C-alpha positions as CSV (number, residue, x, y, z in Angstrom):
1,M,-110.9,155.5,-40.8
2,T,-108.0,155.6,-43.3
3,K,-104.4,156.4,-42.4
4,P,-103.2,159.9,-43.3
5,N,-101.4,160.3,-46.7
6,Q,-102.8,157.0,-48.0
7,P,-105.6,156.5,-50.6
8,S,-109.1,156.0,-49.3
9,A,-109.2,152.7,-51.1
10,N,-106.8,150.5,-53.0
11,I,-106.5,152.4,-56.3
12,Q,-106.0,149.0,-58.1
13,W,-109.5,147.8,-57.3
14,G,-111.2,150.9,-55.9
15,G,-114.0,151.2,-58.5
16,R,-116.3,149.0,-56.4
17,F,-115.3,150.7,-53.1
18,S,-115.9,154.4,-52.2
19,G,-114.4,154.2,-48.7
20,G,-111.1,153.0,-47.4
21,P,-110.4,150.1,-45.1
22,A,-110.2,150.4,-41.4
23,D,-106.7,150.5,-40.0
24,I,-107.1,147.0,-38.6
25,M,-108.5,145.7,-41.9
26,Q,-105.6,147.2,-43.8
27,E,-103.1,145.7,-41.4
28,I,-104.6,142.2,-41.4
29,N,-105.2,142.2,-45.2
30,A,-101.7,143.4,-46.3
31,S,-99.1,140.8,-47.2
32,I,-96.4,143.1,-48.6
33,G,-94.4,142.7,-45.4
34,F,-93.5,139.2,-46.4
35,D,-94.6,138.5,-50.0
36,R,-92.1,141.0,-51.3
37,K,-89.8,138.0,-51.3
38,L,-91.7,137.0,-54.5
39,W,-90.7,140.0,-56.5
40,R,-88.3,138.2,-58.8
41,Q,-90.9,135.6,-59.6
42,D,-93.6,138.2,-60.0
43,V,-91.4,140.1,-62.6
44,R,-90.6,136.8,-64.4
45,G,-94.3,135.8,-64.5
46,S,-95.4,139.3,-65.8
47,L,-92.7,139.3,-68.5
48,A,-93.9,135.9,-69.7
49,H,-97.6,137.0,-69.6
50,A,-96.9,140.2,-71.5
51,S,-95.0,138.3,-74.2
52,M,-97.9,135.8,-74.6
53,L,-100.5,138.6,-74.7
54,A,-98.6,140.3,-77.5
55,H,-98.1,137.0,-79.3
56,V,-101.9,136.3,-79.4
57,G,-102.7,140.0,-80.2
58,V,-104.4,141.0,-77.0
59,I,-101.8,143.8,-76.5
60,S,-99.6,145.5,-79.0
61,A,-95.9,144.8,-79.6
62,E,-95.3,148.4,-78.4
63,D,-97.1,147.7,-75.1
64,K,-95.0,144.5,-74.7
65,V,-91.8,146.5,-75.1
66,A,-92.9,149.2,-72.7
67,I,-94.0,146.6,-70.1
68,A,-90.6,144.7,-70.4
69,D,-88.6,148.0,-70.0
70,G,-90.8,149.1,-67.1
71,L,-90.4,145.8,-65.3
72,A,-86.6,145.9,-65.8
73,G,-86.5,149.3,-64.2
74,I,-88.6,148.1,-61.3
75,A,-86.4,145.1,-60.8
76,A,-83.4,147.5,-60.7
77,E,-85.2,149.7,-58.1
78,I,-85.9,146.7,-55.9
79,E,-82.3,145.4,-56.2
80,A,-81.0,148.9,-55.3
81,G,-83.4,149.2,-52.3
82,T,-85.1,152.3,-53.7
83,F,-88.5,150.8,-54.5
84,A,-91.2,152.3,-52.2
85,F,-93.3,149.4,-51.0
86,T,-96.6,150.5,-49.6
87,E,-99.0,148.6,-47.4
88,A,-101.9,150.4,-49.0
89,L,-101.4,148.4,-52.2
90,E,-101.6,145.2,-50.1
91,D,-99.2,142.8,-51.9
92,I,-96.2,142.5,-54.2
93,H,-98.4,142.1,-57.2
94,M,-100.3,145.4,-56.7
95,N,-97.1,147.2,-55.7
96,I,-95.3,146.2,-58.9
97,E,-98.3,146.9,-61.1
98,A,-98.9,150.3,-59.7
99,R,-95.3,151.3,-60.1
100,L,-95.3,149.9,-63.6
101,T,-98.3,152.2,-64.5
102,D,-96.5,155.1,-62.9
103,R,-93.5,154.5,-65.1
104,I,-95.1,153.6,-68.5
105,G,-98.7,154.8,-68.3
106,E,-101.6,153.1,-70.0
107,A,-99.6,150.1,-71.1
108,G,-99.0,149.2,-67.5
109,K,-102.8,148.9,-67.0
110,R,-103.0,146.4,-69.8
111,L,-100.7,143.9,-68.2
112,H,-103.3,142.3,-66.0
113,T,-105.5,141.4,-68.9
114,A,-106.5,137.6,-68.8
115,R,-105.1,137.0,-65.4
116,S,-106.0,137.4,-61.7
117,R,-104.1,137.8,-58.6
118,N,-105.2,134.3,-57.8
119,D,-103.4,132.6,-60.7
120,Q,-100.6,135.2,-60.5
121,V,-99.7,134.4,-56.9
122,A,-100.1,130.7,-57.5
123,T,-97.6,131.0,-60.3
124,D,-95.2,133.2,-58.4
125,F,-95.3,130.9,-55.4
126,R,-94.6,127.8,-57.4
127,L,-91.7,129.5,-59.0
128,W,-90.3,130.5,-55.6
129,V,-90.7,127.0,-54.2
130,R,-89.0,125.6,-57.2
131,D,-86.1,128.0,-56.8
132,A,-85.9,127.1,-53.1
133,I,-85.9,123.4,-53.9
134,D,-83.0,123.9,-56.3
135,G,-81.0,125.8,-53.7
136,L,-81.7,123.3,-50.9
137,S,-81.0,120.3,-53.1
138,A,-77.5,121.8,-53.8
139,Q,-77.0,122.2,-50.1
140,I,-78.0,118.7,-49.3
141,T,-75.5,117.5,-51.9
142,D,-72.8,119.4,-50.1
143,V,-73.7,117.9,-46.7
144,M,-73.7,114.4,-48.3
145,L,-70.3,115.2,-49.8
146,A,-68.9,116.4,-46.5
147,M,-70.1,113.2,-44.7
148,A,-69.0,110.8,-47.5
149,T,-65.5,112.4,-47.4
150,R,-65.2,111.9,-43.7
151,A,-66.7,108.4,-44.1
152,A,-63.9,107.5,-46.5
153,E,-61.4,108.9,-44.0
154,F,-62.7,106.8,-41.1
155,A,-63.9,103.7,-43.0
156,A,-62.0,101.4,-40.6
157,A,-62.3,103.4,-37.4
158,P,-64.4,101.3,-34.9
159,M,-67.0,102.9,-32.6
160,P,-69.9,101.5,-30.7
161,G,-73.2,101.0,-32.5
162,F,-76.2,101.6,-30.4
163,T,-79.8,100.5,-30.1
164,H,-81.9,102.1,-27.3
165,L,-78.8,104.2,-26.8
166,Q,-77.2,101.0,-25.3
167,T,-74.0,99.5,-26.8
168,A,-75.2,96.9,-29.3
169,Q,-72.4,95.9,-31.8
170,P,-69.2,97.5,-33.0
171,V,-69.5,99.5,-36.2
172,T,-67.1,101.9,-37.9
173,F,-67.4,105.7,-37.8
174,G,-67.4,105.8,-41.5
175,H,-70.4,103.4,-41.6
176,H,-72.3,105.6,-39.2
177,L,-71.7,108.7,-41.3
178,L,-72.8,106.9,-44.4
179,A,-76.1,106.2,-42.8
180,Y,-76.8,109.9,-42.9
181,V,-75.7,110.1,-46.5
182,E,-78.4,107.6,-47.3
183,M,-81.0,109.6,-45.4
184,L,-80.0,112.8,-47.1
185,S,-80.2,111.1,-50.5
186,R,-83.8,110.2,-49.8
187,D,-84.4,113.9,-48.7
188,R,-82.9,115.1,-52.0
189,G,-85.1,112.6,-53.8
190,R,-88.3,113.8,-52.0
191,L,-87.5,117.4,-53.0
192,A,-86.9,116.3,-56.6
193,D,-90.3,114.5,-56.6
194,A,-92.0,117.5,-55.2
195,R,-90.4,119.7,-57.8
196,A,-91.6,117.4,-60.6
197,R,-95.1,117.5,-59.3
198,L,-95.3,121.3,-58.8
199,N,-93.9,122.0,-62.3
200,E,-97.2,122.9,-63.9
201,C,-98.1,126.5,-64.6
202,P,-101.3,128.1,-63.1
203,L,-101.0,131.3,-65.1
204,G,-104.0,131.8,-67.3
205,S,-106.4,130.2,-64.9
206,A,-107.5,133.7,-63.9
207,A,-109.6,134.0,-60.8
208,L,-111.0,130.5,-60.9
209,A,-112.8,129.8,-64.2
210,G,-110.2,130.6,-66.9
211,T,-110.5,133.5,-69.3
212,S,-112.4,134.3,-72.5
213,F,-109.2,135.8,-74.1
214,P,-107.4,133.7,-76.7
215,I,-104.4,133.1,-74.6
216,D,-101.6,130.5,-75.1
217,R,-101.0,128.9,-71.8
218,Q,-98.4,126.5,-73.2
219,M,-96.4,129.5,-74.2
220,T,-96.3,131.0,-70.8
221,A,-95.7,127.6,-69.2
222,S,-92.7,127.0,-71.4
223,A,-91.3,130.5,-71.0
224,L,-91.3,130.0,-67.2
225,G,-89.7,126.5,-67.3
226,F,-92.9,124.6,-66.4
227,D,-93.6,121.3,-68.1
228,R,-97.2,122.1,-68.9
229,P,-100.1,124.3,-67.9
230,T,-102.4,123.2,-65.1
231,A,-105.4,121.3,-66.4
232,N,-108.1,122.6,-64.1
233,S,-108.5,126.3,-63.3
234,L,-110.3,125.7,-60.0
235,D,-107.6,123.4,-58.8
236,A,-104.8,125.6,-60.2
237,V,-105.7,128.7,-58.0
238,S,-106.7,126.8,-54.9
239,D,-103.9,124.1,-54.8
240,R,-101.2,124.5,-52.2
241,D,-100.1,120.8,-52.3
242,F,-96.8,121.9,-53.7
243,A,-96.2,124.0,-50.6
244,L,-97.3,121.3,-48.3
245,E,-95.2,118.7,-50.1
246,F,-92.2,121.0,-49.9
247,L,-92.7,121.5,-46.2
248,G,-93.1,117.8,-45.7
249,A,-89.8,117.0,-47.4
250,A,-88.2,119.9,-45.5
251,A,-89.5,118.6,-42.2
252,I,-88.2,115.1,-42.8
253,C,-84.8,116.5,-43.9
254,A,-84.7,118.7,-40.8
255,M,-85.5,115.7,-38.7
256,H,-82.6,113.8,-40.1
257,L,-80.3,116.8,-39.5
258,S,-81.6,117.0,-35.9
259,R,-80.8,113.3,-35.3
260,F,-77.2,114.0,-36.4
261,A,-77.1,117.1,-34.3
262,E,-78.4,115.2,-31.3
263,E,-75.6,112.6,-31.8
264,L,-73.0,115.4,-31.9
265,V,-74.4,116.8,-28.7
266,I,-74.0,113.4,-27.1
267,W,-70.6,112.7,-28.6
268,C,-69.2,116.0,-27.4
269,S,-70.4,115.5,-23.9
270,A,-67.9,114.7,-21.1
271,P,-69.1,111.1,-20.5
272,Y,-68.6,110.2,-24.2
273,R,-65.9,112.5,-25.6
274,F,-66.1,110.8,-29.0
275,V,-65.7,114.0,-31.0
276,A,-64.7,117.6,-30.5
277,L,-65.9,120.6,-32.4
278,S,-63.6,123.6,-32.8
279,D,-64.3,127.2,-31.6
280,A,-66.0,127.8,-35.0
281,F,-69.1,125.8,-34.0
282,T,-69.1,126.1,-30.2
283,T,-69.7,128.8,-27.6
284,G,-68.6,129.3,-24.0
285,S,-70.4,130.0,-20.8
286,S,-70.9,133.4,-19.1
287,I,-70.0,131.8,-15.7
288,M,-68.3,128.5,-16.3
289,P,-64.9,129.1,-18.0
290,Q,-64.3,125.5,-18.8
291,K,-67.4,125.0,-21.0
292,R,-67.4,124.4,-24.7
293,N,-71.1,124.1,-25.7
294,P,-72.1,122.5,-29.1
295,D,-74.6,125.3,-29.7
296,A,-74.7,125.0,-33.4
297,A,-75.9,121.4,-33.1
298,E,-78.4,122.4,-30.5
299,L,-79.9,125.1,-32.6
300,V,-80.2,122.7,-35.6
301,R,-82.1,120.4,-33.3
302,A,-84.3,123.3,-32.2
303,K,-85.0,124.7,-35.6
304,T,-86.4,121.4,-36.6
305,G,-89.4,122.2,-34.4
306,R,-90.0,125.4,-36.4
307,I,-89.9,123.6,-39.7
308,T,-92.3,120.9,-38.5
309,G,-94.5,123.6,-37.1
310,S,-94.7,125.3,-40.5
311,L,-96.0,122.1,-42.0
312,V,-98.6,121.6,-39.4
313,G,-99.6,125.2,-39.5
314,L,-100.2,125.2,-43.3
315,L,-102.0,121.9,-43.1
316,T,-104.3,123.4,-40.6
317,V,-104.9,126.5,-42.7
318,M,-105.9,124.4,-45.8
319,K,-107.9,121.7,-44.1
320,G,-111.3,123.5,-44.2
321,L,-111.2,125.5,-47.4
322,P,-113.8,125.0,-50.0
323,L,-112.9,125.6,-53.7
324,A,-111.5,127.9,-55.0
325,Y,-109.3,130.7,-53.6
326,A,-109.8,132.0,-50.1
327,K,-107.9,134.8,-48.3
328,D,-106.8,132.2,-45.8
329,M,-104.2,131.2,-48.3
330,Q,-102.4,134.4,-47.7
331,E,-101.1,132.5,-44.7
332,D,-99.3,130.0,-46.9
333,K,-96.1,132.0,-47.6
334,E,-94.6,132.9,-44.3
335,P,-94.3,129.2,-43.1
336,V,-92.7,128.2,-46.4
337,F,-90.3,131.2,-46.4
338,D,-89.4,130.5,-42.7
339,A,-88.9,126.8,-43.2
340,A,-86.8,127.2,-46.3
341,E,-84.6,129.8,-44.5
342,A,-84.3,127.6,-41.4
343,L,-83.5,124.5,-43.4
344,A,-80.8,126.3,-45.4
345,L,-79.2,127.5,-42.2
346,C,-79.3,124.0,-40.7
347,L,-77.8,122.4,-43.8
348,A,-75.0,124.9,-43.8
349,A,-74.3,124.3,-40.1
350,I,-74.3,120.5,-40.4
351,A,-72.0,120.7,-43.4
352,G,-69.7,122.9,-41.4
353,M,-69.7,120.6,-38.4
354,A,-69.2,117.5,-40.4
355,R,-66.0,118.9,-41.9
356,D,-64.9,120.5,-38.6
357,L,-65.3,117.6,-36.1
358,T,-62.3,115.7,-34.8
359,P,-63.0,112.2,-33.6
360,D,-61.2,110.6,-30.7
361,L,-60.5,107.3,-32.3
362,G,-59.0,105.7,-29.3
363,R,-62.0,106.5,-27.1
364,M,-64.4,105.4,-29.8
365,A,-62.5,102.1,-30.1
366,E,-62.4,101.6,-26.4
367,F,-66.2,102.1,-26.1
368,A,-66.8,99.9,-29.2
369,G,-65.9,96.8,-27.1
370,S,-67.8,97.8,-24.0
371,G,-71.1,96.4,-22.9
372,F,-70.3,93.0,-24.3
373,A,-70.6,94.4,-27.8
374,T,-69.2,91.2,-29.3
375,A,-71.9,88.9,-27.8
376,T,-73.6,88.5,-31.1
377,D,-70.3,87.4,-32.6
378,L,-70.0,84.7,-29.9
379,A,-73.5,83.5,-30.7
380,D,-72.7,83.4,-34.4
381,W,-69.6,81.4,-33.7
382,L,-71.6,78.9,-31.7
383,V,-73.9,78.5,-34.7
384,R,-71.1,78.1,-37.2
385,A,-68.6,76.1,-35.2
386,L,-70.8,73.9,-33.0
387,K,-73.9,73.9,-35.2
388,L,-76.2,75.1,-32.4
389,P,-79.5,76.4,-33.4
390,F,-79.3,80.2,-33.1
391,R,-81.9,80.4,-30.4
392,E,-79.9,78.0,-28.3
393,A,-76.7,79.8,-29.1
394,H,-78.4,83.0,-27.9
395,H,-79.2,81.4,-24.6
396,V,-75.7,80.0,-24.1
397,T,-74.2,83.4,-24.9
398,G,-76.5,85.1,-22.4
399,R,-75.2,82.8,-19.7
400,L,-71.6,83.5,-20.7
401,V,-72.3,87.3,-20.6
402,A,-73.8,86.9,-17.1
403,R,-70.7,84.9,-16.0
404,A,-68.3,87.6,-17.5
405,E,-70.3,90.3,-15.8
406,A,-70.0,88.5,-12.5
407,L,-66.2,88.3,-12.9
408,G,-65.9,91.9,-14.0
409,V,-64.4,91.1,-17.4
410,D,-65.5,91.3,-21.0
411,L,-66.1,88.3,-23.1
412,A,-62.6,88.2,-24.5
413,G,-61.3,88.1,-20.9
414,L,-63.6,85.3,-19.8
415,P,-61.4,82.2,-19.0
416,L,-61.9,79.3,-21.4
417,A,-62.8,77.0,-18.4
418,D,-65.7,79.3,-17.5
419,M,-66.9,79.1,-21.1
420,Q,-66.7,75.3,-21.1
421,A,-68.6,75.1,-17.9
422,V,-71.5,76.4,-19.8
423,E,-70.9,74.7,-23.2
424,P,-68.1,72.0,-23.0
425,R,-67.5,72.0,-26.8
426,I,-66.2,75.6,-26.8
427,D,-62.5,75.7,-27.6
428,A,-59.8,78.4,-27.8
429,S,-60.6,79.3,-31.4
430,V,-63.6,81.2,-30.0
431,F,-61.3,84.1,-28.9
432,A,-60.6,85.0,-32.6
433,V,-64.1,86.4,-33.0
434,L,-64.3,88.3,-29.8
435,S,-62.2,91.3,-30.6
436,V,-63.7,94.6,-32.0
437,A,-61.6,94.4,-35.1
438,A,-62.8,90.8,-35.8
439,S,-66.4,91.8,-35.2
440,V,-66.5,94.8,-37.6
441,G,-64.3,93.0,-40.2
442,S,-66.7,90.0,-40.3
443,R,-69.8,92.1,-41.2
444,T,-69.3,91.7,-44.9
445,S,-72.9,91.3,-46.0
446,Y,-74.0,94.0,-48.4
447,G,-74.7,97.1,-46.5
448,G,-72.7,95.8,-43.5
449,T,-70.0,97.7,-41.5
450,A,-66.9,95.8,-42.6
451,P,-64.3,98.4,-43.4
452,S,-63.9,97.0,-46.9
453,N,-67.7,97.6,-47.5
454,V,-67.5,101.1,-46.1
455,A,-64.6,102.1,-48.2
456,V,-66.5,100.9,-51.3
457,Q,-69.7,102.7,-50.4
458,A,-67.9,105.9,-49.5
459,A,-66.1,105.8,-52.9
460,R,-69.3,105.1,-54.7
461,W,-70.9,108.1,-53.1
462,L,-68.0,110.4,-53.6
463,D,-68.0,109.5,-57.3
464,A,-71.7,110.2,-57.6
465,L,-71.5,113.5,-55.6
466,R,-68.5,114.9,-57.3
């Protein structure tokens, strides 16, 4: 049974069908509720297709002009919010084509010559993902710039470095922030790689076998900014690797943002109090007036699950599909749209928090020396000064840590006599390596946390990003 005031069948393909779809069929089949996001890409693809058809003589120059004018008018309607989308026409492609025919008549019906919705949507979707990659890459660059700027500011500010969330060795806050700059650089690289691989144009592959019309696929590919046309029509209409690769890169990037968000949550907590976020990125409690909750960071952490879910969802959709196109692929767009929107929001939030946070440098420095954080420096001194094999030096240092723990002091506070009771050759020069400042300053190996290193790396990144 059809819905009132709607055609008994989709007028764009109704020649084969005399009856209309059941209500549930129309609802499950329609994608206009979400694929309307592709309208800009659909108009671009149609303009390129019409120009190519006119160039090879399949349609007239007059038809090409009419189509271009009609599509410009439709774009203006959609921009103004006056375009009447209808579920009866299923998707963005049919909605635009039907409106084009309404506006310009017979010329509008000629636009779909030598193409199918299969290659049309594959082209539109690649264009959309490409645009999304460009926007997200710019946002990643902004986050990197925010973190590199703060890294330069705090290149020499000591903080505890952790493994297993236990104090390990002192590092600097700048060094810690630059670790995320490196991660984000890889994220940006993955998106660039995905963009390069997706930059082939499916248009002209038609339904699955190509077309008998004398089309110029290189012309449409070039017009749309693609490097080349796809080489196999079956693969072109059924491939969604580009969407999966985009989601994979997005999921990894979101995971990195979530790790930083988790650290912000920890650092803002009362037991740590390493950093504070302003009112701009925190919320209060409905019952506890003292609370300042790092909700922006927590929501970044949570949205990572949505983005990862989008990747797993689309992998599951695609895993059992034979060649070529199947309607299952209609489920490809919503996870990509959702993931791109969520990642954009997460990147904006992280950039904002990176610029907003205020570190408590005194508390960070205090904790940097806790938990016998300079024990490795002591072991290294034993190797350098006393020529002990490192494994023996490790053992000696462990005994000294146990002695300091028993006395309730840190290694710098352990009396020399107690040290010599374990290793008689230790002398007073050992104390020069046991401070936090000496520890971080000594890590001068390439990539190490020495403030001089961090300052150089931060400057390198700032030069590259600006």
